[in-house]
Amino acid sequence: MTLHVAGKVDEFQELVPKFLNVDGKSVAVYSFKGKFHAYENLCPHQGGPVCEGFTSGRSEAKVSETGRYLEDYTSSTRFVITCPWHGSEYDLQTGFFNDKLKLKSFPVHIEDELVKVEVSSL
Amino acid sequence: MAQGSSDEKNRYRHIRAGLDNAVKQAEERKLDELFIVDADCHQREPFELIARYMNSPFREMLLKPDEEDDSFLSRHNRGVDGKYFHSKTRNGRRIRSEVSFPKPQPPEELIEVFTKRMYDLGIKRSIIFPTPLMYLAMDPNHEFEVSATNAYIDFMLEHFLGKYKEMLSPVCLPVNSPDKAAELIDRVGKEKGVIGAMVPSTSPTLAGNKKWDPIYEAAESKSLTICMHSNTYSGGFFSDFDKFIGLHTLCRPVTLATQLTSIVLNGVPERFKKLKFVFVEGGVSWIPWIMQRMDSEYILRRDEAPILTKMPSDYVREFYFTSQPLEYANEEDLEYAFNKIGAENHLMYASDYPHWDFDVPSTIYDLSFLSLKAKKNILGETAKRVFKIN
């Protein structure tokens, strides 16, 4: 197991990634709601630098209690990373577009106020 | 947080996405060793410069543009809610700003951008199409269409074609004036760098109509391939879409399918046997559908298409298609479409760069069901053969 330091905990700004270079490959680490998430900066769609794109509230559909579709809205609790090449978007907390299209994720450990990413292989 | 505020800029300061990853892809796959032809990429033509080649009154109209009234250039290019709609996310944030170049560029900048991008991605030749000009056929002012298409090719010949071997282009035709289109082909069809004749997928008269015959006669006489380029056409029933995703799902393949159906069932390939057709920017998934659809109708109503000597789908298999926007959400379906159209010898890679749904060469190179020979053909050898590229 190899741990790579991404920075101090208090250096992270919510939704703004910090980038690591691991063996020539780019890894992005996000802070969101007190947790950290690390993804390979490579879009599974066409290989774009996905983590260099916007993070924003996910577009959601508002549905009534009876199941009637009301309108679309932008979520303030669920966020997505949007690839700057084509707009493919991935859930910030899971890395998923769906179960087939998803970012490669890595475990994150907090040790001595340092954010460390466990990168076994890329 | 308001877009453009200092906080917002700080938040997005890491965004600098260019094509670096595509450069890496090209290096890893040694794409530079292949002869890659980009069969469809674009410029956003600088109309103020092109206007200098136009006659009055259009020259004066374009040299004094009113930003609030560019309707005759782009009124059919608005999507469903206005300018540049498709380049924004739902929240209104513009993405892809460093990948695309949405503003018109002067020739010297365009040459720099194009050649850098080509060398980065391993592309040896680029076939350049215009952007707003492709909607000219739907403009009711046909004299403007004639003037603008003549001016555009003069602009291209002065700055690009025949001067840079990497840059090629079809001559855009004023399809509402077929005799004028034929004159244009006669005038520039043999110029260096002119590799085909572009017609749009949206036109008041469909491409199989006999009114188009002068165009086909002229193109055949100059051995120019007809490049039928799709449009994001938001007229007709497409205007009912309230979101771009629905419009864009259908408008490009459906308008191409409409023109292809007109061409096939009116016997254009029978009447102009040496003429080649390339259908540009519709992806591939629509082609098996229209082949089967036409064949089924032909069995019921052959009497309306007596000029045909074989099944409609047999003509389609003689046509060529560009790959972008490639539908790779399901590779099994994609393989089926490739097999139906004989992709190994009839499909050409296209990037559509710098438009928002561009494809990099790896979209073809990485397909697991293709042989290396098929990849080479699709990435460039077929275009090299069809367009007679040296």
PDB file of N, CA, C and O in Angstrom, chain B residues 92-143:
ATOM      1  N   GLY B  92     -26.306  27.287 -16.688  1.00  0.00           N
ATOM      2  CA  GLY B  92     -25.885  28.473 -17.407  1.00  0.00           C
ATOM      3  C   GLY B  92     -24.389  28.683 -17.429  1.00  0.00           C
ATOM      4  O   GLY B  92     -23.905  29.662 -17.977  1.00  0.00           O
ATOM      5  N   ARG B  93     -23.645  27.762 -16.827  1.00  0.00           N
ATOM      6  CA  ARG B  93     -22.204  27.942 -16.834  1.00  0.00           C
ATOM      7  C   ARG B  93     -21.631  27.437 -18.141  1.00  0.00           C
ATOM      8  O   ARG B  93     -21.977  26.362 -18.607  1.00  0.00           O
ATOM      9  N   ARG B  94     -20.776  28.218 -18.686  1.00  0.00           N
ATOM     10  CA  ARG B  94     -20.145  27.806 -19.933  1.00  0.00           C
ATOM     11  C   ARG B  94     -19.001  26.848 -19.613  1.00  0.00           C
ATOM     12  O   ARG B  94     -18.154  27.119 -18.783  1.00  0.00           O
ATOM     13  N   ILE B  95     -18.996  25.708 -20.258  1.00  0.00           N
ATOM     14  CA  ILE B  95     -17.883  24.777 -20.120  1.00  0.00           C
ATOM     15  C   ILE B  95     -17.176  24.689 -21.454  1.00  0.00           C
ATOM     16  O   ILE B  95     -17.591  25.301 -22.425  1.00  0.00           O
ATOM     17  N   ARG B  96     -16.114  23.958 -21.475  1.00  0.00           N
ATOM     18  CA  ARG B  96     -15.393  23.692 -22.715  1.00  0.00           C
ATOM     19  C   ARG B  96     -14.788  24.948 -23.337  1.00  0.00           C
ATOM     20  O   ARG B  96     -14.448  24.958 -24.498  1.00  0.00           O
ATOM     21  N   SER B  97     -14.672  26.023 -22.585  1.00  0.00           N
ATOM     22  CA  SER B  97     -14.269  27.279 -23.190  1.00  0.00           C
ATOM     23  C   SER B  97     -12.850  27.220 -23.743  1.00  0.00           C
ATOM     24  O   SER B  97     -12.516  27.927 -24.680  1.00  0.00           O
ATOM     25  N   GLU B  98     -11.997  26.390 -23.161  1.00  0.00           N
ATOM     26  CA  GLU B  98     -10.639  26.323 -23.664  1.00  0.00           C
ATOM     27  C   GLU B  98     -10.449  25.210 -24.680  1.00  0.00           C
ATOM     28  O   GLU B  98      -9.397  25.072 -25.277  1.00  0.00           O
ATOM     29  N   VAL B  99     -11.443  24.365 -24.820  1.00  0.00           N
ATOM     30  CA  VAL B  99     -11.385  23.348 -25.868  1.00  0.00           C
ATOM     31  C   VAL B  99     -11.945  23.933 -27.157  1.00  0.00           C
ATOM     32  O   VAL B  99     -11.410  23.767 -28.234  1.00  0.00           O
ATOM     33  N   SER B 100     -13.034  24.660 -27.020  1.00  0.00           N
ATOM     34  CA  SER B 100     -13.675  25.248 -28.190  1.00  0.00           C
ATOM     35  C   SER B 100     -13.115  26.629 -28.475  1.00  0.00           C
ATOM     36  O   SER B 100     -12.482  27.237 -27.633  1.00  0.00           O
ATOM     37  N   PHE B 101     -13.339  27.113 -29.667  1.00  0.00           N
ATOM     38  CA  PHE B 101     -13.106  28.531 -29.926  1.00  0.00           C
ATOM     39  C   PHE B 101     -14.367  29.092 -30.563  1.00  0.00           C
ATOM     40  O   PHE B 101     -14.544  29.095 -31.759  1.00  0.00           O
ATOM     41  N   PRO B 102     -15.279  29.545 -29.702  1.00  0.00           N
ATOM     42  CA  PRO B 102     -16.595  29.941 -30.208  1.00  0.00           C
ATOM     43  C   PRO B 102     -16.598  31.203 -31.039  1.00  0.00           C
ATOM     44  O   PRO B 102     -17.517  31.446 -31.788  1.00  0.00           O
ATOM     45  N   LYS B 103     -15.564  32.030 -30.897  1.00  0.00           N
ATOM     46  CA  LYS B 103     -15.562  33.273 -31.655  1.00  0.00           C
ATOM     47  C   LYS B 103     -14.854  33.081 -32.998  1.00  0.00           C
ATOM     48  O   LYS B 103     -13.929  32.283 -33.110  1.00  0.00           O
ATOM     49  N   PRO B 104     -15.267  33.839 -33.992  1.00  0.00           N
ATOM     50  CA  PRO B 104     -14.556  33.795 -35.270  1.00  0.00           C
ATOM     51  C   PRO B 104     -13.093  34.167 -35.085  1.00  0.00           C
ATOM     52  O   PRO B 104     -12.766  35.020 -34.257  1.00  0.00           O
ATOM     53  N   GLN B 105     -12.233  33.535 -35.841  1.00  0.00           N
ATOM     54  CA  GLN B 105     -10.813  33.830 -35.715  1.00  0.00           C
ATOM     55  C   GLN B 105     -10.244  34.299 -37.046  1.00  0.00           C
ATOM     56  O   GLN B 105     -10.622  33.796 -38.096  1.00  0.00           O
ATOM     57  N   PRO B 106      -9.316  35.239 -37.009  1.00  0.00           N
ATOM     58  CA  PRO B 106      -8.654  35.630 -38.245  1.00  0.00           C
ATOM     59  C   PRO B 106      -7.811  34.470 -38.761  1.00  0.00           C
ATOM     60  O   PRO B 106      -7.409  33.593 -37.995  1.00  0.00           O
ATOM     61  N   PRO B 107      -7.525  34.463 -40.065  1.00  0.00           N
ATOM     62  CA  PRO B 107      -6.862  33.314 -40.677  1.00  0.00           C
ATOM     63  C   PRO B 107      -5.571  32.904 -39.988  1.00  0.00           C
ATOM     64  O   PRO B 107      -5.339  31.715 -39.770  1.00  0.00           O
ATOM     65  N   GLU B 108      -4.728  33.885 -39.633  1.00  0.00           N
ATOM     66  CA  GLU B 108      -3.436  33.512 -39.066  1.00  0.00           C
ATOM     67  C   GLU B 108      -3.595  32.768 -37.741  1.00  0.00           C
ATOM     68  O   GLU B 108      -2.861  31.819 -37.450  1.00  0.00           O
ATOM     69  N   GLU B 109      -4.596  33.173 -36.926  1.00  0.00           N
ATOM     70  CA  GLU B 109      -4.838  32.481 -35.656  1.00  0.00           C
ATOM     71  C   GLU B 109      -5.424  31.094 -35.908  1.00  0.00           C
ATOM     72  O   GLU B 109      -5.100  30.128 -35.230  1.00  0.00           O
ATOM     73  N   LEU B 110      -6.297  31.040 -36.882  1.00  0.00           N
ATOM     74  CA  LEU B 110      -6.935  29.761 -37.183  1.00  0.00           C
ATOM     75  C   LEU B 110      -5.899  28.738 -37.657  1.00  0.00           C
ATOM     76  O   LEU B 110      -5.928  27.571 -37.256  1.00  0.00           O
ATOM     77  N   ILE B 111      -4.993  29.177 -38.494  1.00  0.00           N
ATOM     78  CA  ILE B 111      -3.944  28.277 -38.978  1.00  0.00           C
ATOM     79  C   ILE B 111      -3.124  27.756 -37.801  1.00  0.00           C
ATOM     80  O   ILE B 111      -2.829  26.562 -37.701  1.00  0.00           O
ATOM     81  N   GLU B 112      -2.804  28.645 -36.873  1.00  0.00           N
ATOM     82  CA  GLU B 112      -2.015  28.247 -35.711  1.00  0.00           C
ATOM     83  C   GLU B 112      -2.772  27.220 -34.862  1.00  0.00           C
ATOM     84  O   GLU B 112      -2.233  26.189 -34.469  1.00  0.00           O
ATOM     85  N   VAL B 113      -4.049  27.509 -34.600  1.00  0.00           N
ATOM     86  CA  VAL B 113      -4.854  26.602 -33.778  1.00  0.00           C
ATOM     87  C   VAL B 113      -5.008  25.251 -34.458  1.00  0.00           C
ATOM     88  O   VAL B 113      -4.830  24.196 -33.841  1.00  0.00           O
ATOM     89  N   PHE B 114      -5.313  25.292 -35.739  1.00  0.00           N
ATOM     90  CA  PHE B 114      -5.549  24.045 -36.455  1.00  0.00           C
ATOM     91  C   PHE B 114      -4.289  23.190 -36.528  1.00  0.00           C
ATOM     92  O   PHE B 114      -4.318  21.996 -36.257  1.00  0.00           O
ATOM     93  N   THR B 115      -3.196  23.792 -36.919  1.00  0.00           N
ATOM     94  CA  THR B 115      -1.988  22.986 -37.101  1.00  0.00           C
ATOM     95  C   THR B 115      -1.493  22.438 -35.767  1.00  0.00           C
ATOM     96  O   THR B 115      -1.068  21.295 -35.692  1.00  0.00           O
ATOM     97  N   LYS B 116      -1.577  23.226 -34.704  1.00  0.00           N
ATOM     98  CA  LYS B 116      -1.160  22.730 -33.389  1.00  0.00           C
ATOM     99  C   LYS B 116      -2.028  21.537 -32.980  1.00  0.00           C
ATOM    100  O   LYS B 116      -1.541  20.499 -32.562  1.00  0.00           O
ATOM    101  N   ARG B 117      -3.334  21.720 -33.095  1.00  0.00           N
ATOM    102  CA  ARG B 117      -4.240  20.635 -32.726  1.00  0.00           C
ATOM    103  C   ARG B 117      -3.969  19.384 -33.553  1.00  0.00           C
ATOM    104  O   ARG B 117      -3.916  18.278 -33.051  1.00  0.00           O
ATOM    105  N   MET B 118      -3.750  19.573 -34.853  1.00  0.00           N
ATOM    106  CA  MET B 118      -3.525  18.416 -35.718  1.00  0.00           C
ATOM    107  C   MET B 118      -2.257  17.675 -35.324  1.00  0.00           C
ATOM    108  O   MET B 118      -2.256  16.450 -35.194  1.00  0.00           O
ATOM    109  N   TYR B 119      -1.178  18.397 -35.133  1.00  0.00           N
ATOM    110  CA  TYR B 119       0.078  17.735 -34.777  1.00  0.00           C
ATOM    111  C   TYR B 119      -0.028  17.075 -33.409  1.00  0.00           C
ATOM    112  O   TYR B 119       0.495  15.990 -33.185  1.00  0.00           O
ATOM    113  N   ASP B 120      -0.723  17.732 -32.493  1.00  0.00           N
ATOM    114  CA  ASP B 120      -0.900  17.159 -31.158  1.00  0.00           C
ATOM    115  C   ASP B 120      -1.619  15.819 -31.215  1.00  0.00           C
ATOM    116  O   ASP B 120      -1.287  14.884 -30.488  1.00  0.00           O
ATOM    117  N   LEU B 121      -2.638  15.739 -32.038  1.00  0.00           N
ATOM    118  CA  LEU B 121      -3.497  14.550 -32.053  1.00  0.00           C
ATOM    119  C   LEU B 121      -3.073  13.527 -33.099  1.00  0.00           C
ATOM    120  O   LEU B 121      -3.704  12.485 -33.230  1.00  0.00           O
ATOM    121  N   GLY B 122      -2.031  13.799 -33.837  1.00  0.00           N
ATOM    122  CA  GLY B 122      -1.578  12.847 -34.849  1.00  0.00           C
ATOM    123  C   GLY B 122      -2.358  12.937 -36.138  1.00  0.00           C
ATOM    124  O   GLY B 122      -2.328  12.016 -36.957  1.00  0.00           O
ATOM    125  N   ILE B 123      -3.079  14.032 -36.345  1.00  0.00           N
ATOM    126  CA  ILE B 123      -3.890  14.181 -37.554  1.00  0.00           C
ATOM    127  C   ILE B 123      -3.031  14.770 -38.669  1.00  0.00           C
ATOM    128  O   ILE B 123      -2.354  15.775 -38.478  1.00  0.00           O
ATOM    129  N   LYS B 124      -3.083  14.131 -39.841  1.00  0.00           N
ATOM    130  CA  LYS B 124      -2.245  14.586 -40.956  1.00  0.00           C
ATOM    131  C   LYS B 124      -2.986  15.560 -41.882  1.00  0.00           C
ATOM    132  O   LYS B 124      -2.367  16.402 -42.518  1.00  0.00           O
ATOM    133  N   ARG B 125      -4.278  15.367 -42.014  1.00  0.00           N
ATOM    134  CA  ARG B 125      -5.064  16.260 -42.871  1.00  0.00           C
ATOM    135  C   ARG B 125      -6.386  16.589 -42.194  1.00  0.00           C
ATOM    136  O   ARG B 125      -6.999  15.730 -41.575  1.00  0.00           O
ATOM    137  N   SER B 126      -6.827  17.836 -42.351  1.00  0.00           N
ATOM    138  CA  SER B 126      -8.122  18.254 -41.809  1.00  0.00           C
ATOM    139  C   SER B 126      -9.011  18.752 -42.936  1.00  0.00           C
ATOM    140  O   SER B 126      -8.585  19.595 -43.739  1.00  0.00           O
ATOM    141  N   ILE B 127     -10.214  18.231 -42.971  1.00  0.00           N
ATOM    142  CA  ILE B 127     -11.202  18.724 -43.927  1.00  0.00           C
ATOM    143  C   ILE B 127     -12.104  19.697 -43.182  1.00  0.00           C
ATOM    144  O   ILE B 127     -12.825  19.320 -42.266  1.00  0.00           O
ATOM    145  N   ILE B 128     -12.008  20.954 -43.581  1.00  0.00           N
ATOM    146  CA  ILE B 128     -12.631  22.037 -42.817  1.00  0.00           C
ATOM    147  C   ILE B 128     -13.989  22.407 -43.409  1.00  0.00           C
ATOM    148  O   ILE B 128     -14.109  22.661 -44.610  1.00  0.00           O
ATOM    149  N   PHE B 129     -14.981  22.428 -42.542  1.00  0.00           N
ATOM    150  CA  PHE B 129     -16.313  22.890 -42.913  1.00  0.00           C
ATOM    151  C   PHE B 129     -16.581  24.212 -42.188  1.00  0.00           C
ATOM    152  O   PHE B 129     -16.003  24.470 -41.139  1.00  0.00           O
ATOM    153  N   PRO B 130     -17.492  25.008 -42.724  1.00  0.00           N
ATOM    154  CA  PRO B 130     -17.860  26.246 -42.021  1.00  0.00           C
ATOM    155  C   PRO B 130     -18.819  25.930 -40.885  1.00  0.00           C
ATOM    156  O   PRO B 130     -19.131  24.761 -40.636  1.00  0.00           O
ATOM    157  N   THR B 131     -19.290  26.955 -40.202  1.00  0.00           N
ATOM    158  CA  THR B 131     -20.308  26.727 -39.161  1.00  0.00           C
ATOM    159  C   THR B 131     -21.614  27.473 -39.505  1.00  0.00           C
ATOM    160  O   THR B 131     -22.540  26.828 -39.995  1.00  0.00           O
ATOM    161  N   PRO B 132     -21.728  28.793 -39.335  1.00  0.00           N
ATOM    162  CA  PRO B 132     -23.024  29.423 -39.671  1.00  0.00           C
ATOM    163  C   PRO B 132     -23.413  29.254 -41.137  1.00  0.00           C
ATOM    164  O   PRO B 132     -24.597  29.140 -41.462  1.00  0.00           O
ATOM    165  N   LEU B 133     -22.404  29.203 -42.008  1.00  0.00           N
ATOM    166  CA  LEU B 133     -22.711  29.102 -43.447  1.00  0.00           C
ATOM    167  C   LEU B 133     -23.531  27.861 -43.792  1.00  0.00           C
ATOM    168  O   LEU B 133     -24.210  27.827 -44.813  1.00  0.00           O
ATOM    169  N   MET B 134     -23.467  26.857 -42.942  1.00  0.00           N
ATOM    170  CA  MET B 134     -24.172  25.626 -43.280  1.00  0.00           C
ATOM    171  C   MET B 134     -25.680  25.767 -43.200  1.00  0.00           C
ATOM    172  O   MET B 134     -26.411  24.873 -43.610  1.00  0.00           O
ATOM    173  N   TYR B 135     -26.120  26.877 -42.650  1.00  0.00           N
ATOM    174  CA  TYR B 135     -27.561  27.079 -42.517  1.00  0.00           C
ATOM    175  C   TYR B 135     -28.109  28.000 -43.608  1.00  0.00           C
ATOM    176  O   TYR B 135     -29.285  28.341 -43.616  1.00  0.00           O
ATOM    177  N   LEU B 136     -27.243  28.392 -44.540  1.00  0.00           N
ATOM    178  CA  LEU B 136     -27.640  29.346 -45.569  1.00  0.00           C
ATOM    179  C   LEU B 136     -28.802  28.866 -46.424  1.00  0.00           C
ATOM    180  O   LEU B 136     -29.613  29.670 -46.870  1.00  0.00           O
ATOM    181  N   ALA B 137     -28.872  27.565 -46.646  1.00  0.00           N
ATOM    182  CA  ALA B 137     -29.895  27.061 -47.568  1.00  0.00           C
ATOM    183  C   ALA B 137     -31.302  27.338 -47.076  1.00  0.00           C
ATOM    184  O   ALA B 137     -32.245  27.373 -47.866  1.00  0.00           O
ATOM    185  N   MET B 138     -31.452  27.540 -45.759  1.00  0.00           N
ATOM    186  CA  MET B 138     -32.783  27.796 -45.227  1.00  0.00           C
ATOM    187  C   MET B 138     -33.103  29.285 -45.199  1.00  0.00           C
ATOM    188  O   MET B 138     -34.169  29.689 -44.737  1.00  0.00           O
ATOM    189  N   ASP B 139     -32.171  30.096 -45.635  1.00  0.00           N
ATOM    190  CA  ASP B 139     -32.438  31.529 -45.683  1.00  0.00           C
ATOM    191  C   ASP B 139     -33.229  31.839 -46.956  1.00  0.00           C
ATOM    192  O   ASP B 139     -32.893  31.349 -48.034  1.00  0.00           O
ATOM    193  N   PRO B 140     -34.279  32.636 -46.834  1.00  0.00           N
ATOM    194  CA  PRO B 140     -35.100  32.901 -48.024  1.00  0.00           C
ATOM    195  C   PRO B 140     -34.411  33.773 -49.070  1.00  0.00           C
ATOM    196  O   PRO B 140     -34.860  33.844 -50.211  1.00  0.00           O
ATOM    197  N   ASN B 141     -33.304  34.417 -48.709  1.00  0.00           N
ATOM    198  CA  ASN B 141     -32.613  35.273 -49.671  1.00  0.00           C
ATOM    199  C   ASN B 141     -31.569  34.444 -50.429  1.00  0.00           C
ATOM    200  O   ASN B 141     -30.439  34.256 -49.986  1.00  0.00           O
ATOM    201  N   HIS B 142     -31.973  33.937 -51.580  1.00  0.00           N
ATOM    202  CA  HIS B 142     -31.093  33.037 -52.325  1.00  0.00           C
ATOM    203  C   HIS B 142     -29.923  33.756 -52.977  1.00  0.00           C
ATOM    204  O   HIS B 142     -28.894  33.147 -53.257  1.00  0.00           O
ATOM    205  N   GLU B 143     -30.097  35.042 -53.248  1.00  0.00           N
ATOM    206  CA  GLU B 143     -28.966  35.806 -53.800  1.00  0.00           C
ATOM    207  C   GLU B 143     -27.856  35.930 -52.771  1.00  0.00           C
ATOM    208  O   GLU B 143     -26.668  35.884 -53.097  1.00  0.00           O
TER     209      GLU B 143
END
